[in-house]
Amino acid sequence: MQKKSPETPRKLNVCVLTVSDTRTEADDNSGRLIRERLEEAGHEVVARIICPDDKNAILKAIESWIGKKEANAIFITGGTGISYRDVTIETIRPFFTKELTGFGELFRYISYAEDIGSKALLSRAAAGAIGEKVVFALPGSVKAVALAMDRLVMPELLHIHYELTKHL
């Protein structure tokens, strides 16, 4: 006998992590934009943290959210470039049970075509699943976050969650 697929929820509980050595609550515009886009769509931000560009700090935040059943998705902004301090991708990629390679590819394509041209090459934006949670690692730029959220994330977020949580 097959198990029934879960009903697609209309609201997800999400966590937002800003990775930055300089941002504070007052000037974390990218983290704020992620929260606003999610809340406008009816989702609830259940946790929001700002941490330095440091592998251990990123791990501490991510590991605390991975084990929480009430968290459906994790959004990270910052630390996705190629500078020495940018360690977000190296930190989270080992946790991915499935990587959504199309996200990074499409994000760079849209960035190239509609925004920054060949500078899109420097982005290592990524997404993947950690069990039944989707994780998006977005650049720290407000413009890049808006592009990713509006063009890629928000149109597919509920569908991605459904696919990760359905059990046949």
XYZ file of C-alpha atoms in Angstrom:
168
model
C 0.000 0.000 0.000
C 1.345 3.436 -0.950
C 1.596 6.248 1.540
C -0.345 9.339 0.606
C 1.564 12.473 -0.305
C 1.242 15.311 2.168
C -1.009 18.222 1.380
C 0.980 21.063 -0.075
C 1.204 23.658 2.690
C 0.475 27.256 1.864
C 2.825 28.469 4.593
C 6.364 27.393 5.388
C 8.453 28.111 8.449
C 11.809 29.478 7.375
C 15.125 30.469 8.917
C 17.292 33.303 7.578
C 21.048 33.532 8.096
C 23.067 36.572 7.080
C 26.771 35.812 6.749
C 28.750 39.035 7.121
C 31.587 40.476 9.134
C 30.037 43.956 9.028
C 26.212 43.736 8.945
C 23.984 44.446 11.935
C 20.196 44.197 12.367
C 19.967 47.866 11.376
C 21.729 47.515 8.009
C 21.083 43.887 7.041
C 19.120 44.861 3.943
C 19.521 41.513 2.180
C 18.301 39.514 5.182
C 15.436 41.956 5.589
C 14.490 41.603 1.911
C 14.398 37.808 2.178
C 12.178 38.071 5.257
C 9.859 40.578 3.581
C 9.447 38.511 0.397
C 8.692 35.390 2.431
C 6.241 37.122 4.764
C 4.469 38.810 1.821
C 3.849 35.309 0.465
C 2.413 34.160 3.805
C 5.439 32.278 5.147
C 6.765 32.723 8.676
C 10.358 33.542 9.539
C 10.917 31.532 12.712
C 14.594 32.422 13.187
C 16.959 35.083 11.905
C 20.669 35.261 12.729
C 23.614 37.371 11.604
C 26.979 35.642 11.901
C 30.519 36.408 10.723
C 32.120 34.904 7.615
C 33.389 32.003 9.673
C 32.858 28.297 9.052
C 32.167 27.465 12.712
C 29.640 30.279 13.114
C 27.808 29.218 9.947
C 27.849 25.570 11.056
C 26.436 26.457 14.472
C 23.448 28.251 12.927
C 22.767 25.644 10.223
C 23.123 22.664 12.560
C 20.702 24.226 15.054
C 18.077 24.545 12.287
C 18.619 21.206 10.532
C 17.318 19.325 13.562
C 14.214 21.477 14.033
C 11.156 19.817 12.586
C 9.273 23.128 12.499
C 11.825 24.678 10.082
C 10.992 23.862 6.451
C 13.552 25.998 4.625
C 16.817 27.818 5.273
C 17.904 30.976 3.474
C 21.483 32.215 3.654
C 22.687 35.532 2.270
C 26.356 36.360 1.977
C 29.645 34.523 1.747
C 29.000 33.124 -1.743
C 31.691 35.037 -3.630
C 35.284 34.059 -4.298
C 37.187 36.089 -1.711
C 39.226 34.377 0.974
C 36.566 35.087 3.624
C 33.684 33.650 1.530
C 33.165 30.188 3.051
C 29.393 29.703 2.953
C 29.355 27.266 0.034
C 32.217 25.110 1.372
C 30.478 24.999 4.728
C 26.985 23.978 3.605
C 27.622 21.841 0.518
C 28.757 18.746 2.512
C 25.336 18.732 4.225
C 23.369 18.578 0.963
C 21.620 15.263 0.467
C 20.672 16.551 -2.995
C 22.038 19.604 -4.764
C 19.766 21.742 -6.930
C 22.436 22.584 -9.500
C 19.894 24.259 -11.760
C 19.375 27.015 -9.200
C 22.957 28.287 -9.373
C 23.075 27.875 -13.139
C 19.835 29.803 -13.681
C 20.739 32.467 -11.144
C 24.056 33.159 -12.877
C 22.365 33.182 -16.288
C 19.681 35.659 -15.200
C 22.310 37.788 -13.429
C 24.418 37.812 -16.569
C 21.543 38.582 -18.928
C 19.598 41.088 -16.831
C 21.919 42.637 -14.318
C 25.693 42.455 -14.074
C 26.983 40.826 -17.246
C 30.185 38.825 -16.993
C 30.556 39.598 -13.254
C 27.942 36.843 -12.742
C 30.872 34.459 -13.121
C 31.996 35.382 -9.614
C 28.809 34.127 -7.962
C 28.703 30.727 -6.317
C 25.031 30.971 -5.320
C 23.729 27.468 -4.639
C 20.757 25.515 -3.405
C 20.168 22.023 -2.184
C 18.217 19.793 0.118
C 19.254 18.719 3.558
C 16.800 15.919 4.131
C 13.364 17.487 3.718
C 14.607 21.078 4.071
C 15.541 23.250 1.113
C 18.545 25.524 1.571
C 19.243 28.558 -0.592
C 22.654 30.258 -0.422
C 22.273 33.684 -1.995
C 24.788 36.490 -2.512
C 24.925 39.367 -0.057
C 23.894 41.987 -2.610
C 20.346 43.297 -2.170
C 19.888 43.446 -5.949
C 21.036 39.820 -6.325
C 18.754 38.677 -3.496
C 15.766 40.420 -5.102
C 16.559 38.806 -8.453
C 16.869 35.326 -6.935
C 13.797 35.631 -4.729
C 11.522 37.132 -7.390
C 12.577 35.129 -10.415
C 13.535 31.719 -9.001
C 12.794 31.083 -5.340
C 9.297 32.401 -4.736
C 7.737 30.846 -7.862
C 9.043 27.369 -6.872
C 9.415 27.336 -3.088
C 6.201 25.463 -2.264
C 6.733 23.040 -5.138
C 10.276 22.276 -3.962
C 9.018 21.689 -0.416
C 6.266 19.395 -1.716
C 8.726 17.332 -3.753
C 11.104 16.995 -0.782
C 8.376 15.894 1.604
C 6.207 13.620 -0.508
C 6.610 9.961 0.208
C 5.401 7.347 -2.231
